[in-house]
Tab-separated table of C-alpha atoms in Angstrom:
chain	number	residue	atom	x	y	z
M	289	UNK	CA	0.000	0.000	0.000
M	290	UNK	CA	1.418	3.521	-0.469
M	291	UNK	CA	0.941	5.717	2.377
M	292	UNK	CA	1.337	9.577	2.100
M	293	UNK	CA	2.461	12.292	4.181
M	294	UNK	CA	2.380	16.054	3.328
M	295	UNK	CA	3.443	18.819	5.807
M	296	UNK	CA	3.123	22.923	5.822
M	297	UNK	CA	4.670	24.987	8.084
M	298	UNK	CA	1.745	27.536	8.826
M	299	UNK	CA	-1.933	27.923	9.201
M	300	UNK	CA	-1.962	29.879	6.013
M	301	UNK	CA	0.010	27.766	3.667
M	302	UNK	CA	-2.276	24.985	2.287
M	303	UNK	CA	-1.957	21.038	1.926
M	304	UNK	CA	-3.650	21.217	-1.354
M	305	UNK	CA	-1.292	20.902	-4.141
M	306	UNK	CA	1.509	17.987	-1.993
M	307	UNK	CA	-3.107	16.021	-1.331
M	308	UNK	CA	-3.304	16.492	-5.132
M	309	UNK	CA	0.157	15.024	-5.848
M	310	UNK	CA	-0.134	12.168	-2.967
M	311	UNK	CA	-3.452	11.392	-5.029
M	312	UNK	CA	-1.675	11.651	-8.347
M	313	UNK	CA	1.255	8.919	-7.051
M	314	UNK	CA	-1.755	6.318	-5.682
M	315	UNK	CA	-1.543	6.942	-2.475
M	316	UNK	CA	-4.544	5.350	-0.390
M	317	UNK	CA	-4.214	6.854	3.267
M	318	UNK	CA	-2.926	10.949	3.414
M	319	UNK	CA	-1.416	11.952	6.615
M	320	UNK	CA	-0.744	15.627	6.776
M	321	UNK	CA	0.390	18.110	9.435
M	322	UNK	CA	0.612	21.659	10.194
M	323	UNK	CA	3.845	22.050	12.012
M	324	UNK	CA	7.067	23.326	11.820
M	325	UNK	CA	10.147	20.750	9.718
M	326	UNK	CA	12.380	21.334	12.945
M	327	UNK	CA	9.695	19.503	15.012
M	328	UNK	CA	10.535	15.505	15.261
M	329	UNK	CA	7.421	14.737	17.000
M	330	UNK	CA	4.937	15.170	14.692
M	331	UNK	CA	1.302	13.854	15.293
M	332	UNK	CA	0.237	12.679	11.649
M	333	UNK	CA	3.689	11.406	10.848
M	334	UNK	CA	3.915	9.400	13.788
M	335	UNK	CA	0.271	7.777	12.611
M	336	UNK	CA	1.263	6.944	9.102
M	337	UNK	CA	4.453	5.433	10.660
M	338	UNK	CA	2.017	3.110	12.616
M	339	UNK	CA	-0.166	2.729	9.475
M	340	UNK	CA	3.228	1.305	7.434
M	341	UNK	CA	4.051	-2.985	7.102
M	342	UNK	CA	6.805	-4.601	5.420
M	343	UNK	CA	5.676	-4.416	1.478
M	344	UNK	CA	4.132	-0.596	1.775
M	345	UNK	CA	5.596	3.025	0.744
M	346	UNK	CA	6.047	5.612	2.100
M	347	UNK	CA	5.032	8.833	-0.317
M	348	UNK	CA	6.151	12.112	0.006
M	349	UNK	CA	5.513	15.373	-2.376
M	350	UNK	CA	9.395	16.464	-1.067
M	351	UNK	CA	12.365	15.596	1.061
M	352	UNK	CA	12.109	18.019	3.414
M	353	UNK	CA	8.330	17.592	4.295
M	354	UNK	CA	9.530	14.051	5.958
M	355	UNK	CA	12.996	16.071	7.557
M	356	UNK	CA	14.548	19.122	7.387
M	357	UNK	CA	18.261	17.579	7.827
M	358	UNK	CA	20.045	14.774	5.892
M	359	UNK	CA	20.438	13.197	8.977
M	360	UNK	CA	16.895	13.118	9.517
M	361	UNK	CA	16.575	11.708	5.708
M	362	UNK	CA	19.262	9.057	6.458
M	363	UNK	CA	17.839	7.828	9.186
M	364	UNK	CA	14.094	7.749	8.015
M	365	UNK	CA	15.546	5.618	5.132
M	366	UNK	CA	17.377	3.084	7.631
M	367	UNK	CA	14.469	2.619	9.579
M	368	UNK	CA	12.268	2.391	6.211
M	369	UNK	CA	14.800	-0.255	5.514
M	370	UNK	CA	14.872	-2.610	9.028
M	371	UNK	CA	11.114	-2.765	8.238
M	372	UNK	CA	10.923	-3.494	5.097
M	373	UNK	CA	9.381	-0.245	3.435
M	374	UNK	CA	9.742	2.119	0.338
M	375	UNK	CA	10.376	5.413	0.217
M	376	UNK	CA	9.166	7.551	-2.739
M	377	UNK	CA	9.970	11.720	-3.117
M	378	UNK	CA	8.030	13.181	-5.754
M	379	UNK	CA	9.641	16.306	-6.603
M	380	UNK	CA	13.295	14.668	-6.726
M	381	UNK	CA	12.362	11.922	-8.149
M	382	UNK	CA	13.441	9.250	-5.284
M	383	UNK	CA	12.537	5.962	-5.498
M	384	UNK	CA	14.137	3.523	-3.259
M	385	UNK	CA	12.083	0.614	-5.289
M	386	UNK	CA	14.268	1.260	-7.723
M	387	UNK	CA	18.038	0.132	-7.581
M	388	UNK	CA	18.843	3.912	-8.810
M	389	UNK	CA	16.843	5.614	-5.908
M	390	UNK	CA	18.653	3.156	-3.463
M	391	UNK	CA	22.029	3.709	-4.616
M	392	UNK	CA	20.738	8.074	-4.054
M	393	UNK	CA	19.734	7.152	-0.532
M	394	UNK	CA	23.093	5.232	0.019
M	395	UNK	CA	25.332	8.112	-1.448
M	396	UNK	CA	23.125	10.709	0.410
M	397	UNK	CA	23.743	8.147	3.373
M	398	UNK	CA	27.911	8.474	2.479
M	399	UNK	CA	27.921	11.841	2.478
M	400	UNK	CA	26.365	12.496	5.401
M	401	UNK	CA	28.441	9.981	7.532
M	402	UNK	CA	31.861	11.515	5.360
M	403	UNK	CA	30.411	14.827	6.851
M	404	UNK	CA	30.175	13.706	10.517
M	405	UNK	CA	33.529	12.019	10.496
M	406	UNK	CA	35.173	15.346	8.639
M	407	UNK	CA	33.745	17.411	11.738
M	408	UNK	CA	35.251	15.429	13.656
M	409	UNK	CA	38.207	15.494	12.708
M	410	UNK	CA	38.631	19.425	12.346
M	411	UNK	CA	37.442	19.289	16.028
M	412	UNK	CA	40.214	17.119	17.412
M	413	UNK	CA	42.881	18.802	15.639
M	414	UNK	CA	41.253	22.172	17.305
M	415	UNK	CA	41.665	20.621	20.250
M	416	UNK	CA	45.004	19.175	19.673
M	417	UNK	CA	46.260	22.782	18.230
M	418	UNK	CA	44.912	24.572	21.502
M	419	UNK	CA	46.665	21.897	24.155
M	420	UNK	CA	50.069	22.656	22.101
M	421	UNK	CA	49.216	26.430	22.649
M	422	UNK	CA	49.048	25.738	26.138
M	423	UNK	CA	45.010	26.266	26.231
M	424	UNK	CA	43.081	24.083	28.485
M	425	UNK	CA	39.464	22.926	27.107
M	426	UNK	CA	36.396	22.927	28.907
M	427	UNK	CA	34.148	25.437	30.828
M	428	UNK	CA	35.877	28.199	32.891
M	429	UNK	CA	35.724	27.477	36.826
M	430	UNK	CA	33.293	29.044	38.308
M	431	UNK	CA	35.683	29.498	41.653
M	432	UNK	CA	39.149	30.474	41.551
M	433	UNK	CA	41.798	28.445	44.141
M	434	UNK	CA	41.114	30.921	46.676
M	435	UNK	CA	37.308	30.873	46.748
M	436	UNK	CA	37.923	26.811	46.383
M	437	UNK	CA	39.613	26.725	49.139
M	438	UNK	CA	37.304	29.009	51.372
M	439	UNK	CA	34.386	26.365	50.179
M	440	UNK	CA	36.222	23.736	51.185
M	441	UNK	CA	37.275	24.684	54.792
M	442	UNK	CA	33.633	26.298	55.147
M	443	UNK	CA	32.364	22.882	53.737
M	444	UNK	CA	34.634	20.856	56.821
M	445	UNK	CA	33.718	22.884	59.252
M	446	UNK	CA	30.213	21.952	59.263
M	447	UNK	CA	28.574	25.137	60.175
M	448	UNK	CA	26.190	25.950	56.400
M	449	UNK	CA	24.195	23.874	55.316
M	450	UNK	CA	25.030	22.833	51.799
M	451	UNK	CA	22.202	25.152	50.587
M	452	UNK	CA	24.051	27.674	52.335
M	453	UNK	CA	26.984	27.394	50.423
M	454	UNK	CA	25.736	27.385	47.355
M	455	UNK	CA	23.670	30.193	47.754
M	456	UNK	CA	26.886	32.096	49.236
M	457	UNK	CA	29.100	31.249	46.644
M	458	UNK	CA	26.532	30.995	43.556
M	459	UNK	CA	26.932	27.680	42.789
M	460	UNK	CA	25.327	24.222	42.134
M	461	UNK	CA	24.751	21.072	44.666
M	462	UNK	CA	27.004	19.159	42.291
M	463	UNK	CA	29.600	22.022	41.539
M	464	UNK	CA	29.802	22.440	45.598
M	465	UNK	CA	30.570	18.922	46.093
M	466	UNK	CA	33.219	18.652	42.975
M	467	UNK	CA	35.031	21.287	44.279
M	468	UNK	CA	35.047	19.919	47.930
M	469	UNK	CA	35.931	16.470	46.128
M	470	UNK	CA	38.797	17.941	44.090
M	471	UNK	CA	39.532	21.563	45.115
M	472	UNK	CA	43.107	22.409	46.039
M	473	UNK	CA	44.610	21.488	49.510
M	474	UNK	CA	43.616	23.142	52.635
C-alpha cells in the first residue's frame, strides 16, 4: 500500500497541491500536518508510521516535508529499511524501489556519515592545536583556588548547610561537592 504524508509549516500555507500530488502517485491513506520541519514529533507522521508494514511506501511530495536535515533523511531511510518499506519523493524523483533511488539514498547516506567524520576530525585537531598552545578545554571554573579553598574549609567545618553554600558562593549542589571532592589542599 502507499501511504502519504504532506506537511506545511503555517496555518496559512495549504496542503492542497503535496493532497493532489499524494493522489496523483496512488496513495490510499494521506497523513498531513501543520507544524514546523524542525519539530521531530509530529502527530500525523507518527500515525502513518504506525499505518506502514513490510511491502508498503512511504510517499512524500518532497524531502524536506519528511525532515529538514540529511540526517533526519538518512535515518528515516534506515528505519524504512529494518522494516521493510519504500520510500518515494516526488519532486526529486526518489525511489528507493528502484536500484537507482537506493544507490541516491546510500550516497546521500555516504555523504552524510563523510560529513560527521570530517567534523570530527577538524574538532580534534582544534583541540590538539589549543593543548600545544598551552590552552586548556572545557568550561571556565566558576571558583578560583582561593574561593575553592574558602568552600572547602567552610564545607569541613560543618557550620552551612550545603544550601548555604551554594547560595553564598553561587553555585550548584554538584559544583559544591566537585570542588570539595577535588579543590586544592587546605
Amino acid at each position: 500500500m502507499k501511504i502519504g504524508y504532506g506537511r506545511i509549516s503555517t496555518q496559512d500555507q495549504s496542503h492542497d497541491l503535496q493532497t493532489d500530488a499524494l493522489k496523483e502517485a496512488g496513495c490510499q491513506k494521506i497523513y498531513l500536518d501543520t507544524i514546523s520541519g524542525t519539530v521531530t514529533k509530529r502527530k500525523e507522521l507518527e500515525k502513518a508510521k504506525e499505518q506502514l508494514r513490510e511491502g508498503d511506501t512511504l510517499v512524500v511530495w518532497r524531502l524536506d516535508r519528511l525532515g529538514r536535515s540529511l540526517r533526519d533523511l538518512i535515518d528515516w531511510v534506515n528505519w524504512f529499511d529494518e522494516q521493510g518499506i519504500s520510500f518515494i519523493s516526488l519532486q526529486e524523483n526518489i525511489d528507493t524501489t528502484t536500484p537507482t533511488g537506493k544507490l541516491t539514498f546510500h550516497l546521500f547516506g555516504a555523504i552524510a556519515e563523510f560529513e560527521r567524520n570530517l567534523i570530527k576530525e577538524r574538532t580534534q585537531a582544534g583541540l590538539a592545536a589549543a593543548r600545544a598552545r598551552g590552552k586548556k578545554g572545557g568550561r571556565k571554573a566558576a571558583l578560583d583556588s582561593q574561593q575553592q579553598k574558602a568552600l572547602k574549609q567552610l564545607y569541613e567545618a560543618k557550620k552551612h548547610t550545603t544550601k548555604e553554600l551554594c547560595e553564598m558562593f553561587g553555585v550548584s549542589k554538584p559544583t559544591l561537592y566537585s570542588y570539595v571532592r577535588d579543590s586544592v589542599p587546605l
